[in-house]
Every structure is written in C-alpha cells, then in structure tokens.
PDB file of C-alpha atoms in Angstrom:
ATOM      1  CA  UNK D  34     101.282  98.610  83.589  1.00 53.00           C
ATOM      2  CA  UNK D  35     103.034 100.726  86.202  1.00 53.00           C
ATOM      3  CA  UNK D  36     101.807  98.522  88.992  1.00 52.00           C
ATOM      4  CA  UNK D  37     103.709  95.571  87.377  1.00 53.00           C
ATOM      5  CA  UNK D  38     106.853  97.714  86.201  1.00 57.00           C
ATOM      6  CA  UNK D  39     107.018  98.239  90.171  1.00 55.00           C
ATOM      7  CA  UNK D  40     105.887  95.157  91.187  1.00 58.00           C
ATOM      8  CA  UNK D  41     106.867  91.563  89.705  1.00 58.00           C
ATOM      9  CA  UNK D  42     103.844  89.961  91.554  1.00 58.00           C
ATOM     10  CA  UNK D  43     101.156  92.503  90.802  1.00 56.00           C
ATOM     11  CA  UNK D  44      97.748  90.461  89.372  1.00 58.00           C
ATOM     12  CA  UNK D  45      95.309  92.074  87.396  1.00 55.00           C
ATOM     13  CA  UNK D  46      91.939  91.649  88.906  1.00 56.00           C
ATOM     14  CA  UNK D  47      93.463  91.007  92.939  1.00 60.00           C
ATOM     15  CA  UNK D  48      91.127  93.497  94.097  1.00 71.00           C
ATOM     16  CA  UNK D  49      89.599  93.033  97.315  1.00 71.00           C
ATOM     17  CA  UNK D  50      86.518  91.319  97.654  1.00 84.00           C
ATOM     18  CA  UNK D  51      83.233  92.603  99.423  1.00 85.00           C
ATOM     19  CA  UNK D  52      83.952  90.045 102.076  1.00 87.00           C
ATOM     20  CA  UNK D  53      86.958  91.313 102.677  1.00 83.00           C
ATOM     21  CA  UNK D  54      86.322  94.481 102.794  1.00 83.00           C
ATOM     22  CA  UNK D  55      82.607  94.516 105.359  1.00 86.00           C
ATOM     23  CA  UNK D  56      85.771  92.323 107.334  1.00 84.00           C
ATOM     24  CA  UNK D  57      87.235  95.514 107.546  1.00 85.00           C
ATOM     25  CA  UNK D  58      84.912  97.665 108.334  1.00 90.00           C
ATOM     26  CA  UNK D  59      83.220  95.878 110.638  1.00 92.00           C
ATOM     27  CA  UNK D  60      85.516  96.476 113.491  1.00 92.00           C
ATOM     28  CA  UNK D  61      85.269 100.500 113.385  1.00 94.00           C
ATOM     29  CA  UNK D  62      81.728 100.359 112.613  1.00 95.00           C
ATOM     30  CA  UNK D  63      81.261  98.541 116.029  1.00 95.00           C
ATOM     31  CA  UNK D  64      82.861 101.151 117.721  1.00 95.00           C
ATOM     32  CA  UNK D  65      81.112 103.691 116.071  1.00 94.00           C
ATOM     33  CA  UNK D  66      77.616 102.254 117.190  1.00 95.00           C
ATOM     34  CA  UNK D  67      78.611 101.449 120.548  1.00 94.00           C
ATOM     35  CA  UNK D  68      79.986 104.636 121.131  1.00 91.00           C
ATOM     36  CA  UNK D  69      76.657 106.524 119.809  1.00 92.00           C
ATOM     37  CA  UNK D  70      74.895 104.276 121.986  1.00 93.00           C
ATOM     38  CA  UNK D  71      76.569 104.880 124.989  1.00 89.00           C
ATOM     39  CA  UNK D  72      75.928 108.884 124.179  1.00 87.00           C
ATOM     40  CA  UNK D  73      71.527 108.104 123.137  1.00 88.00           C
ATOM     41  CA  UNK D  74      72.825 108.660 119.657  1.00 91.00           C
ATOM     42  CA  UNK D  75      73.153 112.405 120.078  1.00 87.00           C
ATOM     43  CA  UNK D  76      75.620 114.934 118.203  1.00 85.00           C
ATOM     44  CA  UNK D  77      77.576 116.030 120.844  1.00 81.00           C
ATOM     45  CA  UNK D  78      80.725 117.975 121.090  1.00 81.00           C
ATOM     46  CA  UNK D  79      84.103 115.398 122.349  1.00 76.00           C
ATOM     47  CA  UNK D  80      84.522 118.687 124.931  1.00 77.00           C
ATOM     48  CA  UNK D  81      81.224 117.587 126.594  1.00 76.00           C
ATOM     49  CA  UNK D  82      81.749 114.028 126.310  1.00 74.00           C
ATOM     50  CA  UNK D  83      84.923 114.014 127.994  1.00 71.00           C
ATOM     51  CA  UNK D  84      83.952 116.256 130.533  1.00 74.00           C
ATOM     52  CA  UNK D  85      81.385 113.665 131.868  1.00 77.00           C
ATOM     53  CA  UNK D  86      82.043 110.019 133.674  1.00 75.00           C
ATOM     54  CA  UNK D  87      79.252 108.493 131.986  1.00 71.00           C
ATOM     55  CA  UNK D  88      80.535 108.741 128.594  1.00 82.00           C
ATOM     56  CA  UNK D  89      84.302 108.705 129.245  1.00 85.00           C
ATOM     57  CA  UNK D  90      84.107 105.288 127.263  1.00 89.00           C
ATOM     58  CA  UNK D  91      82.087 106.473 124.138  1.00 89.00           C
ATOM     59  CA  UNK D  92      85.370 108.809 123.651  1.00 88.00           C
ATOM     60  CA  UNK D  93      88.027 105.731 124.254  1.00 90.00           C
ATOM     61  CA  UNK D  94      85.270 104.057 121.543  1.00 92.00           C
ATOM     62  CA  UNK D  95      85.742 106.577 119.469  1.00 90.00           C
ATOM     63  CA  UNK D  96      89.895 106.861 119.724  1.00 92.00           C
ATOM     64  CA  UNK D  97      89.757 103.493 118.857  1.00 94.00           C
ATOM     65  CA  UNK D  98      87.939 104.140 115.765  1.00 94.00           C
ATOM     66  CA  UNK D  99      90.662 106.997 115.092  1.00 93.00           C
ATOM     67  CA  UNK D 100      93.226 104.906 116.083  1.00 94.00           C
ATOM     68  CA  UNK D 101      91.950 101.835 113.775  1.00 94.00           C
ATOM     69  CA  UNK D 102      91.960 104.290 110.007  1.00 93.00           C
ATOM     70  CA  UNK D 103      95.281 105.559 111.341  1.00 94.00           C
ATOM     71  CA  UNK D 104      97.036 101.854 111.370  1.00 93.00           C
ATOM     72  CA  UNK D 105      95.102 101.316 108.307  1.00 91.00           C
ATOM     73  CA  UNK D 106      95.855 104.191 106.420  1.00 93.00           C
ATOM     74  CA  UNK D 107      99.483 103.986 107.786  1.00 93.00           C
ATOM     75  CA  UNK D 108      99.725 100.421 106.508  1.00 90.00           C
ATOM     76  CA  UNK D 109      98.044 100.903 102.948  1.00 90.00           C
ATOM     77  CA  UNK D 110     100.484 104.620 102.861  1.00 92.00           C
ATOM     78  CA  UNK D 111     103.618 102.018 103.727  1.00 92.00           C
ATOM     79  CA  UNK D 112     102.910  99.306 101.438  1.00 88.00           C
ATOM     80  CA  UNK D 113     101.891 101.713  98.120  1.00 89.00           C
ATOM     81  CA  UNK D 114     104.896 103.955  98.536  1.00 91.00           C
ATOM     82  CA  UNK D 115     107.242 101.815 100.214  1.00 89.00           C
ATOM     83  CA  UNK D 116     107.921  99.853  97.207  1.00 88.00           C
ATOM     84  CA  UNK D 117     108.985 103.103  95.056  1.00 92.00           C
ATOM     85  CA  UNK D 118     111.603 103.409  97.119  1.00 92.00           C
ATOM     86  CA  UNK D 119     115.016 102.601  95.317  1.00 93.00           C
ATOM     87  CA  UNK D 120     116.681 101.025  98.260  1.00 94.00           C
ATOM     88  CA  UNK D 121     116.569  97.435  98.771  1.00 93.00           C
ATOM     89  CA  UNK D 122     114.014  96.369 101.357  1.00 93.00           C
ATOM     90  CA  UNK D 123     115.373  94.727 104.926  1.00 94.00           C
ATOM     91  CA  UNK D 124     113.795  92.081 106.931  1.00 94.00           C
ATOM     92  CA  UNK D 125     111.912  94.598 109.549  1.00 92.00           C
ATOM     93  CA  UNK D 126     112.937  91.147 112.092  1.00 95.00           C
ATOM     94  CA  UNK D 127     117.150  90.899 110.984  1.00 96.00           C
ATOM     95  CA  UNK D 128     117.597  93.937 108.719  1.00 94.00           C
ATOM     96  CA  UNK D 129     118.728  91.614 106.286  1.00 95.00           C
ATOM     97  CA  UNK D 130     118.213  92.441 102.543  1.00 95.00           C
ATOM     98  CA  UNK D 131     114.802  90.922 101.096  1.00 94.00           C
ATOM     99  CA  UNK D 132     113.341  91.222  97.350  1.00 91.00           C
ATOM    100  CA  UNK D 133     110.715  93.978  96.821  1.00 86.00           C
ATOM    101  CA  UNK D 134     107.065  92.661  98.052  1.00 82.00           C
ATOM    102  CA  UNK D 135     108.105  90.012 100.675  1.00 86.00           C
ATOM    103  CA  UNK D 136     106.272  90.517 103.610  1.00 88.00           C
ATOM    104  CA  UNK D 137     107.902  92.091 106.724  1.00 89.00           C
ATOM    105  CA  UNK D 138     109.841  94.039 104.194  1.00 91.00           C
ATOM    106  CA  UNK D 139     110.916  97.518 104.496  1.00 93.00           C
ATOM    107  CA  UNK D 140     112.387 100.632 103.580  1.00 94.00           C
ATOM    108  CA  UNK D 141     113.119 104.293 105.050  1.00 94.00           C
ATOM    109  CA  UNK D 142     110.594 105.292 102.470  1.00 95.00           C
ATOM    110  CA  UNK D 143     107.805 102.875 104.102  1.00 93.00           C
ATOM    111  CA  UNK D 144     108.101 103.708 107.288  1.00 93.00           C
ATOM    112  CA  UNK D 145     108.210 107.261 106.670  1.00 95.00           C
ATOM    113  CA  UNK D 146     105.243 106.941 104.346  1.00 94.00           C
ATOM    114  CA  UNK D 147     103.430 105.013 107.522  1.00 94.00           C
ATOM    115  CA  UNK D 148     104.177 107.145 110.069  1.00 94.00           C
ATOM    116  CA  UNK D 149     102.901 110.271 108.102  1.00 94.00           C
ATOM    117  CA  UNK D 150      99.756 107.989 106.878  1.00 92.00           C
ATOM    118  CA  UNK D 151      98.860 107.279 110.575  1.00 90.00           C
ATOM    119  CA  UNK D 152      98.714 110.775 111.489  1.00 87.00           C
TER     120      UNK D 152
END
C-alpha cells in the first residue's frame, strides 16, 4: 500500500525474475573468477597484489567488481528514494518537468540518494 500511495504504476507481484537477476550477477561474478584466477585462487592482501606486475589486472578485475555494486546500488538508492522526494521530477536530458516514475526522471533527492549509494 505505501508503494502505490508513492507510486501510481507500482504492480503487485513485478518482482524480478531469477533470469533477471543471474543477468545481473553474472557480470561481477566474472570478474570475481577471473580475478581469483589470475591470483591461483589465493587470499591475498590488495597491498601485495598491487605491489606486483603480474596481478596488476586481478586488482583492475576486482575495481570493476567494486565499481559494478556501486552503480548498482547507486541506481536502486536513486530510484527507491528519489521518488519520495516532494519536488517534481525534471527530464535529466532538458530539465523539463516530468510525472513521478518516467524514466530519465529526476530529483535533488535522487541524485543525492545515488551519489551516497555509490560510495
């Protein structure tokens, strides 16, 4: 019920589905394993990694795995607190006023709430 009072479009049951959602995580979990590989699947310290040539790519691996939960976590923190924001959304392309839930929409809450989610 407070999902609807917020949002006019809200459906009951528009979960995500399990394909959507191994989608998802398949990207980061490709990173992860390449990025163990790369290192013979050993728990070691991003201090020694860095330090050494040969596995200077399992740590960019591994920022991109940071760097993929951040934009996700940003996005989800934008879109779930962005619309309890009592402004009227703007086109993020024209700044022109939009209706809550139309895509590309957004307010100072939203973007606040993303940048603080991708941290």
């Amino acid at each position: 019920e407070t999902a609807k009072a917020v949002d006019d479009h809200f459906k009951k049951g528009g979960q995500r589905g399990w394909v959507q959602a191994m989608c998802n995580a398949g990207v980061p979990s490709i990173l992860a394993v390449a990025s163990a590989a790369l290192i013979g699947f050993q728990d070691l310290p991003l201090t020694h990694l860095a330090a050494s040539p040969e596995t200077a790519l399992a740590v960019s691996l591994l920022g991109g795995f940071l760097g993929y939960y951040g934009c996700c976590c940003g996005d989800t923190w934008a879109s779930e607190l962005g619309q309890l924001s009592k402004e009227q959304p703007r086109l993020i392309t024209n700044l022109k006023p939009v209706r809550k839930g139309t895509n590309g929409g957004v307010t100072r809450l939203g973007l606040s709430a993303s940048v603080f989610g991708g941290l």
